[in-house]
Coordinates of C-alpha atoms in Angstrom, one line a residue:
M135 CA 0.7 -17.3 -10.1
A136 CA 1.4 -13.7 -9.3
E137 CA 5.1 -14.3 -8.7
D138 CA 6.5 -12.5 -11.7
V139 CA 3.9 -9.7 -12.2
K140 CA 5.8 -6.4 -12.2
E141 CA 4.1 -3.0 -11.9
E142 CA 6.7 -1.3 -14.0
S143 CA 4.5 1.7 -14.9
V144 CA 3.5 2.3 -11.3
A145 CA 7.1 2.8 -10.3
S146 CA 8.3 4.8 -13.3
N147 CA 10.5 7.7 -12.4
D148 CA 8.6 10.1 -14.8
E149 CA 5.6 10.2 -12.5
S150 CA 5.9 13.8 -11.2
D151 CA 3.2 13.4 -8.6
R152 CA 4.7 10.2 -7.0
A153 CA 6.7 12.0 -4.3
A154 CA 3.7 13.8 -3.1
S155 CA 1.5 10.7 -3.0
D156 CA 4.0 8.3 -1.6
G157 CA 5.9 10.5 0.8
S158 CA 9.6 10.2 1.6
L159 CA 11.4 7.2 3.0
S160 CA 15.0 6.7 4.1
N161 CA 15.2 3.2 2.7
T162 CA 18.2 2.9 0.4
M163 CA 16.1 1.2 -2.3
L164 CA 14.0 4.3 -2.9
T165 CA 14.8 7.3 -5.0
E166 CA 14.0 10.9 -4.1
G167 CA 10.5 10.3 -5.6
S168 CA 10.0 7.2 -3.5
C169 CA 10.3 4.8 -6.4
L170 CA 11.7 1.4 -6.0
L171 CA 15.0 0.8 -7.8
R172 CA 14.9 -3.0 -7.4
R173 CA 12.4 -5.7 -7.7
M174 CA 11.2 -7.1 -4.4
E175 CA 9.8 -10.5 -3.4
I176 CA 6.8 -9.9 -1.3
C177 CA 5.1 -12.7 0.5
V178 CA 2.6 -13.3 3.3
A179 CA 4.5 -15.6 5.6
E180 CA 1.8 -16.3 8.1
A181 CA -1.6 -15.3 9.5
E182 CA -2.6 -14.6 13.0
K183 CA -5.9 -14.1 14.8
R184 CA -6.1 -11.1 17.0
S185 CA -8.8 -9.4 19.2
G186 CA -9.4 -5.7 19.7
K187 CA -11.9 -2.9 19.7
N188 CA -13.3 -1.5 16.5
A189 CA -14.3 2.0 15.6
V190 CA -17.4 1.9 17.8
S191 CA -15.5 0.4 20.8
M192 CA -16.9 -3.1 20.3
Q193 CA -14.8 -6.2 20.8
E194 CA -13.9 -8.0 17.5
T195 CA -11.7 -10.8 16.2
Y196 CA -9.8 -10.2 13.1
T197 CA -6.9 -11.7 11.1
V198 CA -3.6 -10.0 10.4
Y199 CA -1.0 -11.1 7.8
L200 CA 2.8 -11.0 8.2
V201 CA 4.2 -9.3 5.0
E202 CA 7.8 -10.1 4.4
T203 CA 10.0 -8.4 1.7
R204 CA 13.4 -9.3 0.3
P205 CA 15.3 -7.7 -2.7
M206 CA 15.2 -10.0 -5.7
D207 CA 18.9 -9.4 -6.6
A208 CA 20.0 -10.8 -3.2
I209 CA 18.0 -13.9 -3.8
A210 CA 19.4 -14.3 -7.3
E211 CA 22.9 -14.1 -6.0
G212 CA 22.3 -16.9 -3.5
R213 CA 22.2 -14.6 -0.4
N214 CA 19.4 -15.0 2.1
P215 CA 19.1 -11.7 4.0
P216 CA 16.6 -11.4 6.8
P217 CA 13.3 -10.0 5.5
D218 CA 11.8 -6.7 6.4
S219 CA 8.4 -7.5 7.9
L220 CA 5.2 -6.0 9.3
W221 CA 1.6 -7.0 10.0
R222 CA -1.3 -5.9 7.8
R223 CA -5.0 -6.4 7.9
Y224 CA -7.0 -7.5 4.9
S225 CA -8.8 -4.1 4.9
E226 CA -5.4 -2.4 4.5
F227 CA -4.7 -4.5 1.4
E228 CA -8.1 -3.4 0.0
L229 CA -7.2 0.3 0.8
L230 CA -3.9 -0.1 -1.0
R231 CA -5.5 -1.7 -4.1
N232 CA -8.3 1.0 -4.3
Y233 CA -5.6 3.7 -4.1
L234 CA -3.6 2.1 -6.9
I235 CA -6.8 1.8 -9.1
V236 CA -7.6 5.4 -8.7
T237 CA -4.1 6.8 -8.9
Y238 CA -3.0 4.7 -11.8
P239 CA -6.1 4.1 -13.9
Y240 CA -4.1 2.7 -16.9
I241 CA -2.5 -0.2 -14.8
V242 CA -4.1 -3.6 -14.6
V243 CA -4.1 -3.8 -10.8
P244 CA -3.9 -7.4 -9.5
P245 CA -7.0 -8.7 -7.8
L246 CA -7.0 -9.7 -4.1
P247 CA -7.5 -13.3 -3.2
E248 CA -10.3 -14.3 -0.9
K249 CA -9.8 -13.9 2.9
R250 CA -7.9 -16.9 4.1
S251 CA -5.0 -17.9 6.4
S252 CA -2.4 -17.0 3.7
L253 CA -2.1 -14.9 0.6
P254 CA 0.0 -15.8 -2.5
K255 CA 3.6 -14.8 -2.9
V256 CA 3.9 -11.8 -5.2
Q257 CA 6.5 -9.5 -6.6
R258 CA 5.3 -5.9 -6.7
R259 CA 6.7 -2.4 -6.6
F260 CA 5.2 -0.9 -3.4
S261 CA 6.7 1.5 -0.9
D262 CA 5.4 2.7 2.5
F263 CA 2.9 -0.2 2.7
M264 CA 5.8 -2.6 3.0
W265 CA 8.0 -0.8 5.5
Q266 CA 6.1 1.9 7.4
E267 CA 4.0 0.4 10.2
H268 CA 2.0 3.6 11.0
G269 CA 1.0 6.7 9.1
W270 CA 0.8 5.2 5.6
K271 CA -3.0 5.1 5.6
E272 CA -3.2 8.8 6.6
M273 CA -0.8 9.6 3.8
V274 CA -3.0 7.8 1.3
Y275 CA -6.1 9.6 2.5
E276 CA -4.3 12.9 2.3
T277 CA -3.9 12.4 -1.5
G278 CA -7.7 12.8 -1.9
F279 CA -8.1 9.6 -3.9
Q280 CA -11.5 8.9 -2.3
T281 CA -12.9 12.0 -4.0
K282 CA -11.8 10.6 -7.3
V283 CA -13.6 7.3 -6.4
Q284 CA -16.8 9.2 -5.7
A285 CA -16.5 11.2 -8.9
D286 CA -15.7 8.2 -11.0
S287 CA -18.6 6.0 -10.0
R288 CA -19.4 2.7 -11.7
L289 CA -22.7 4.2 -12.9
R290 CA -21.0 7.1 -14.8
A291 CA -18.5 4.6 -16.3
L292 CA -21.3 2.4 -17.4
S293 CA -23.1 5.3 -18.9
A294 CA -20.0 6.3 -20.8
T295 CA -19.7 2.8 -22.2
F296 CA -23.0 3.2 -24.0
R297 CA -22.6 6.8 -25.1
V298 CA -19.0 7.0 -26.3
R299 CA -19.1 7.7 -30.1
S300 CA -15.5 7.0 -31.0
P301 CA -14.0 4.4 -28.6
H302 CA -10.3 3.8 -28.9
K303 CA -9.6 0.7 -31.1
R304 CA -6.9 -0.7 -28.8
L305 CA -9.2 -0.3 -25.7
V306 CA -12.0 -2.1 -27.6
E307 CA -9.6 -4.9 -28.4
M308 CA -8.6 -5.0 -24.7
K309 CA -12.3 -5.3 -23.7
H310 CA -12.9 -8.2 -26.1
Y311 CA -9.7 -9.8 -24.8
S312 CA -10.9 -9.6 -21.2
D313 CA -14.3 -11.1 -22.2
G314 CA -12.5 -14.0 -23.9
L315 CA -10.2 -14.5 -21.0
Q316 CA -13.1 -14.7 -18.6
S317 CA -15.1 -17.0 -20.8
H318 CA -12.3 -19.5 -21.5
T319 CA -11.1 -19.5 -17.9
S320 CA -14.6 -20.1 -16.6
Q321 CA -15.0 -23.1 -19.0
L322 CA -11.6 -24.5 -17.9
L323 CA -12.5 -24.2 -14.2
R324 CA -15.8 -26.0 -14.8
A325 CA -14.0 -28.8 -16.7
R326 CA -11.5 -29.0 -13.8
T327 CA -14.3 -29.3 -11.3
R328 CA -15.8 -32.3 -13.2
V329 CA -12.4 -34.0 -13.4
A330 CA -11.8 -33.4 -9.7
D331 CA -15.2 -35.0 -8.9
R332 CA -14.4 -38.0 -11.0
L333 CA -10.9 -38.3 -9.4
Y334 CA -12.4 -38.2 -6.0
A335 CA -14.8 -41.0 -6.9
V336 CA -12.0 -43.1 -8.3
Y337 CA -10.1 -42.8 -5.0
K338 CA -13.2 -43.7 -3.0
V339 CA -13.6 -46.8 -5.1
H340 CA -10.0 -47.8 -4.1
G341 CA -11.1 -47.2 -0.5
N342 CA -13.9 -49.6 -1.0
Y343 CA -11.5 -52.1 -2.5
G344 CA -9.3 -51.8 0.6
R345 CA -12.2 -52.3 2.9
V346 CA -13.5 -55.4 1.0
F347 CA -10.0 -57.0 0.8
S348 CA -9.4 -56.4 4.5
E349 CA -12.7 -57.9 5.6
W350 CA -12.2 -60.8 3.2
S351 CA -8.8 -61.6 4.6
A352 CA -10.3 -62.2 8.0
I353 CA -12.2 -65.3 6.7
E354 CA -9.5 -66.7 4.4
K355 CA -6.6 -68.7 5.8
E356 CA -4.5 -69.3 2.7
M357 CA -5.3 -66.1 0.9
G358 CA -5.6 -63.9 4.0
D359 CA -2.1 -62.4 4.0
G360 CA -2.3 -61.5 0.3
L361 CA -5.7 -60.0 0.5
Q362 CA -4.7 -58.0 3.6
S363 CA -1.6 -56.6 1.9
A364 CA -3.6 -55.7 -1.3
G365 CA -6.2 -53.9 1.0
H366 CA -3.4 -52.0 2.6
H367 CA -2.1 -50.7 -0.7
M368 CA -5.6 -49.7 -1.7
D369 CA -6.2 -47.9 1.6
A370 CA -3.0 -46.0 1.3
Y371 CA -3.8 -44.9 -2.2
A372 CA -7.3 -43.8 -1.2
A373 CA -6.0 -41.8 1.7
S374 CA -3.7 -39.8 -0.6
V375 CA -6.8 -38.2 -2.3
D376 CA -6.9 -35.3 0.2
D377 CA -3.3 -34.2 -0.7
I378 CA -4.0 -34.6 -4.4
L379 CA -7.2 -32.5 -4.2
E380 CA -5.4 -29.8 -2.2
E381 CA -2.7 -29.6 -4.9
E382 CA -5.5 -29.5 -7.5
E383 CA -7.1 -26.6 -5.7
H384 CA -3.8 -24.8 -5.8
Y385 CA -3.9 -24.8 -9.6
A386 CA -7.6 -23.9 -9.6
D387 CA -6.7 -20.8 -7.4
Q388 CA -4.2 -19.8 -10.1
L389 CA -6.9 -19.9 -12.7
K390 CA -9.4 -18.1 -10.5
E391 CA -6.8 -15.3 -10.1
Y392 CA -6.8 -14.8 -13.9
L393 CA -10.6 -15.0 -13.9
S394 CA -10.5 -12.0 -11.5
Y395 CA -8.0 -10.3 -13.7
A396 CA -10.6 -10.1 -16.5
E397 CA -12.6 -7.6 -14.4
A398 CA -9.4 -5.7 -13.7
L399 CA -8.9 -5.4 -17.4
R400 CA -12.4 -4.1 -17.9
A401 CA -11.9 -1.6 -15.2
V402 CA -9.0 0.0 -17.2
C403 CA -11.3 0.1 -20.2
R404 CA -14.1 1.8 -18.3
K405 CA -11.6 4.4 -17.1
H406 CA -10.7 5.2 -20.6
E407 CA -14.3 5.2 -21.8
L408 CA -15.1 7.7 -19.1
S409 CA -12.2 10.0 -20.2
Q410 CA -13.2 9.6 -23.8
F411 CA -16.9 10.5 -23.0
E412 CA -15.8 13.6 -21.1
L413 CA -13.6 14.6 -24.1
E414 CA -16.5 14.2 -26.5
M415 CA -18.8 16.2 -24.2
A416 CA -16.2 19.0 -24.0
S417 CA -15.8 19.0 -27.8
Q418 CA -19.5 19.1 -28.3
D419 CA -19.8 22.0 -25.8
V420 CA -17.2 24.0 -27.7
I421 CA -19.0 23.4 -31.0
S422 CA -22.2 24.5 -29.5
K423 CA -20.7 27.7 -28.1
K424 CA -19.0 28.5 -31.4
Q425 CA -22.4 28.2 -33.1
Q426 CA -23.9 30.6 -30.5
R427 CA -21.1 33.0 -31.2
E428 CA -21.8 32.9 -35.0
E429 CA -25.5 33.4 -34.5
L430 CA -25.0 36.3 -32.1
A431 CA -22.4 37.9 -34.4
T432 CA -24.5 37.5 -37.6
G433 CA -28.0 37.6 -36.2
I434 CA -28.8 34.5 -38.3
V435 CA -30.2 31.6 -36.2
R436 CA -29.5 28.3 -38.0
T437 CA -31.4 26.1 -35.6
F438 CA -34.8 26.5 -33.9
S439 CA -34.5 27.8 -30.4
L440 CA -36.7 29.8 -27.9
K441 CA -34.1 32.6 -27.9
G442 CA -34.4 32.9 -31.7
M443 CA -38.1 33.1 -31.6
T444 CA -37.9 35.7 -28.8
N445 CA -35.5 37.8 -31.0
K446 CA -37.9 37.7 -33.9
L447 CA -40.9 38.7 -31.8
F448 CA -39.3 41.4 -29.6
G449 CA -36.3 42.5 -31.7
Q450 CA -32.5 42.1 -31.3
E451 CA -30.6 42.9 -28.1
A452 CA -28.8 46.1 -27.6
P453 CA -25.3 46.3 -29.1
E454 CA -23.7 46.6 -25.7
Q455 CA -25.5 43.5 -24.5
R456 CA -24.5 41.6 -27.6
E457 CA -20.9 42.7 -27.3
A458 CA -20.7 41.6 -23.7
K459 CA -22.2 38.2 -24.6
L460 CA -19.7 37.8 -27.4
N461 CA -16.8 38.5 -25.1
L462 CA -18.1 36.0 -22.6
L463 CA -18.5 33.4 -25.3
E464 CA -15.0 34.0 -26.5
E465 CA -13.7 33.4 -23.0
L466 CA -15.8 30.2 -22.6
I467 CA -14.7 28.9 -26.0
A468 CA -11.0 29.5 -25.2
E469 CA -11.5 27.7 -21.9
G470 CA -13.4 24.9 -23.6
E471 CA -10.7 24.5 -26.3
E472 CA -8.0 24.3 -23.6
T473 CA -10.1 21.6 -21.8
V474 CA -10.5 19.7 -25.0
K475 CA -6.7 19.9 -25.5
E476 CA -6.1 18.6 -22.0
K477 CA -8.7 15.8 -22.3
T478 CA -7.2 14.7 -25.7
A479 CA -3.8 14.5 -24.2
E480 CA -5.2 12.6 -21.2
C481 CA -7.0 10.1 -23.3
D482 CA -4.1 9.5 -25.6
Q483 CA -1.7 9.1 -22.6
H484 CA -4.2 6.7 -20.9
A485 CA -4.5 4.6 -24.0
E486 CA -0.8 4.4 -24.6
K487 CA 0.1 3.5 -21.0
A488 CA -2.9 1.1 -20.8
W489 CA -1.8 -0.7 -24.0
A490 CA 1.8 -1.0 -22.7
D491 CA 0.5 -2.5 -19.5
I492 CA -1.8 -5.0 -21.2
V493 CA 1.1 -6.2 -23.3
R494 CA 3.1 -6.7 -20.1
F495 CA 0.1 -8.5 -18.6
K496 CA -0.4 -10.8 -21.6
D497 CA 3.3 -11.8 -21.5
Q498 CA 3.2 -12.5 -17.8
K499 CA -0.1 -14.4 -18.1
D500 CA 1.3 -16.6 -20.8
K501 CA 4.3 -17.5 -18.6
D502 CA 2.2 -18.1 -15.5
L503 CA -0.4 -20.3 -17.2
K504 CA 2.2 -22.2 -19.2
E505 CA 4.0 -23.0 -15.9
A506 CA 0.7 -23.9 -14.2
F507 CA -0.5 -26.2 -17.0
I508 CA 2.9 -28.0 -17.2
N509 CA 2.9 -28.5 -13.4
Y510 CA -0.7 -29.7 -13.5
A511 CA 0.2 -32.2 -16.3
L512 CA 3.1 -33.5 -14.3
M513 CA 0.9 -33.9 -11.2
Q514 CA -1.6 -35.9 -13.3
I515 CA 1.2 -38.1 -14.6
S516 CA 2.6 -38.6 -11.1
M517 CA -0.9 -39.5 -9.9
C518 CA -1.4 -42.0 -12.7
K519 CA 2.0 -43.6 -12.0
K520 CA 1.1 -44.0 -8.4
G521 CA -2.2 -45.7 -9.4
I522 CA -0.2 -48.1 -11.7
Q523 CA 2.2 -48.9 -8.9
V524 CA -0.7 -49.6 -6.5
W525 CA -2.2 -52.2 -8.9
S526 CA 1.3 -53.6 -9.6
N527 CA 1.7 -54.1 -5.9
A528 CA -1.7 -55.6 -5.6
K529 CA -0.9 -58.0 -8.5
E530 CA 2.2 -59.2 -6.6
C531 CA 0.1 -59.8 -3.5
F532 CA -2.4 -61.8 -5.6
L533 CA 0.4 -63.9 -7.2
K534 CA 1.7 -64.8 -3.8
M535 CA -1.6 -66.3 -2.6

């Protein structure tokens, strides 16, 4: 399902900090800023169990995955160049994804599949992760992205969700879209489970037919051959249920991937809500300081405060003190206004890039699910044709009795 998803924004050449975060590579497909110039097919070709010692020198068994990469233009031209390959642990995939989430908060970062012997084929724009065996983790940690993870905790993001006064309309729309995607996908998966259960029961019934016909053939002389042949067809059909259910599970995995994508969409929304909340808090702080400046300059306190009551009881501050406080407030207001300006630009940029990526995501989702549904329908048609053929063969067996 993730074959055609392209992280265009992640690899854009206008990211000024990309060179510092990705490092430099000599690979010809990278620019000076370590940005991929061509799309790559990235797949996990195989998995392997290994043993070794962990951080506390204890023996452990873990799984590594062979990551293979090929340029898409070579594949499109019919060439089959040998892939670049290296082994990665699941925890390294998790590290890479966490880094992308923090570094590119406006990108819908694909979810990771569950730990298993293989991972789905994907087309992504990565760099050192694909070609540099050692050192890439240290490079990621040097970017300080973990500090951002701690600062941008889920609790703060959740608080911002409930306290933002003016959420961005497009981001609100995105959140509603993610809720709908999750709800509809969940319903579809539940319906598919019920269908699979019924399908399994149908195949087991055919297995029972096969057993009955085979046992019956042993006591019938004239009809024995026909019953035995019919039982053979029924047994063969019943035995194919495992392959059918495995193929069904493949389509279910594709739906589960987009079920996980719903949370990835909400993560982008939470990032923007947090930025919007910080902007609103910065704006409110500037307004508060401007009010303090006005009250200090005019001596008129517009709102009740302990400081106002103190001034009334004990008199105003000395001119020198008031002048010093006014100067300090002017500096703080200037700094606050600059912060507001930066936060406004940050929020607008985040919303613009996030919306562009959600449009890309929707287009890709439509293509993926359309392909999956068509293939699923073709599988069901093929399965029904096999069932018809089994009973046609059984009919021929009965006619020959």
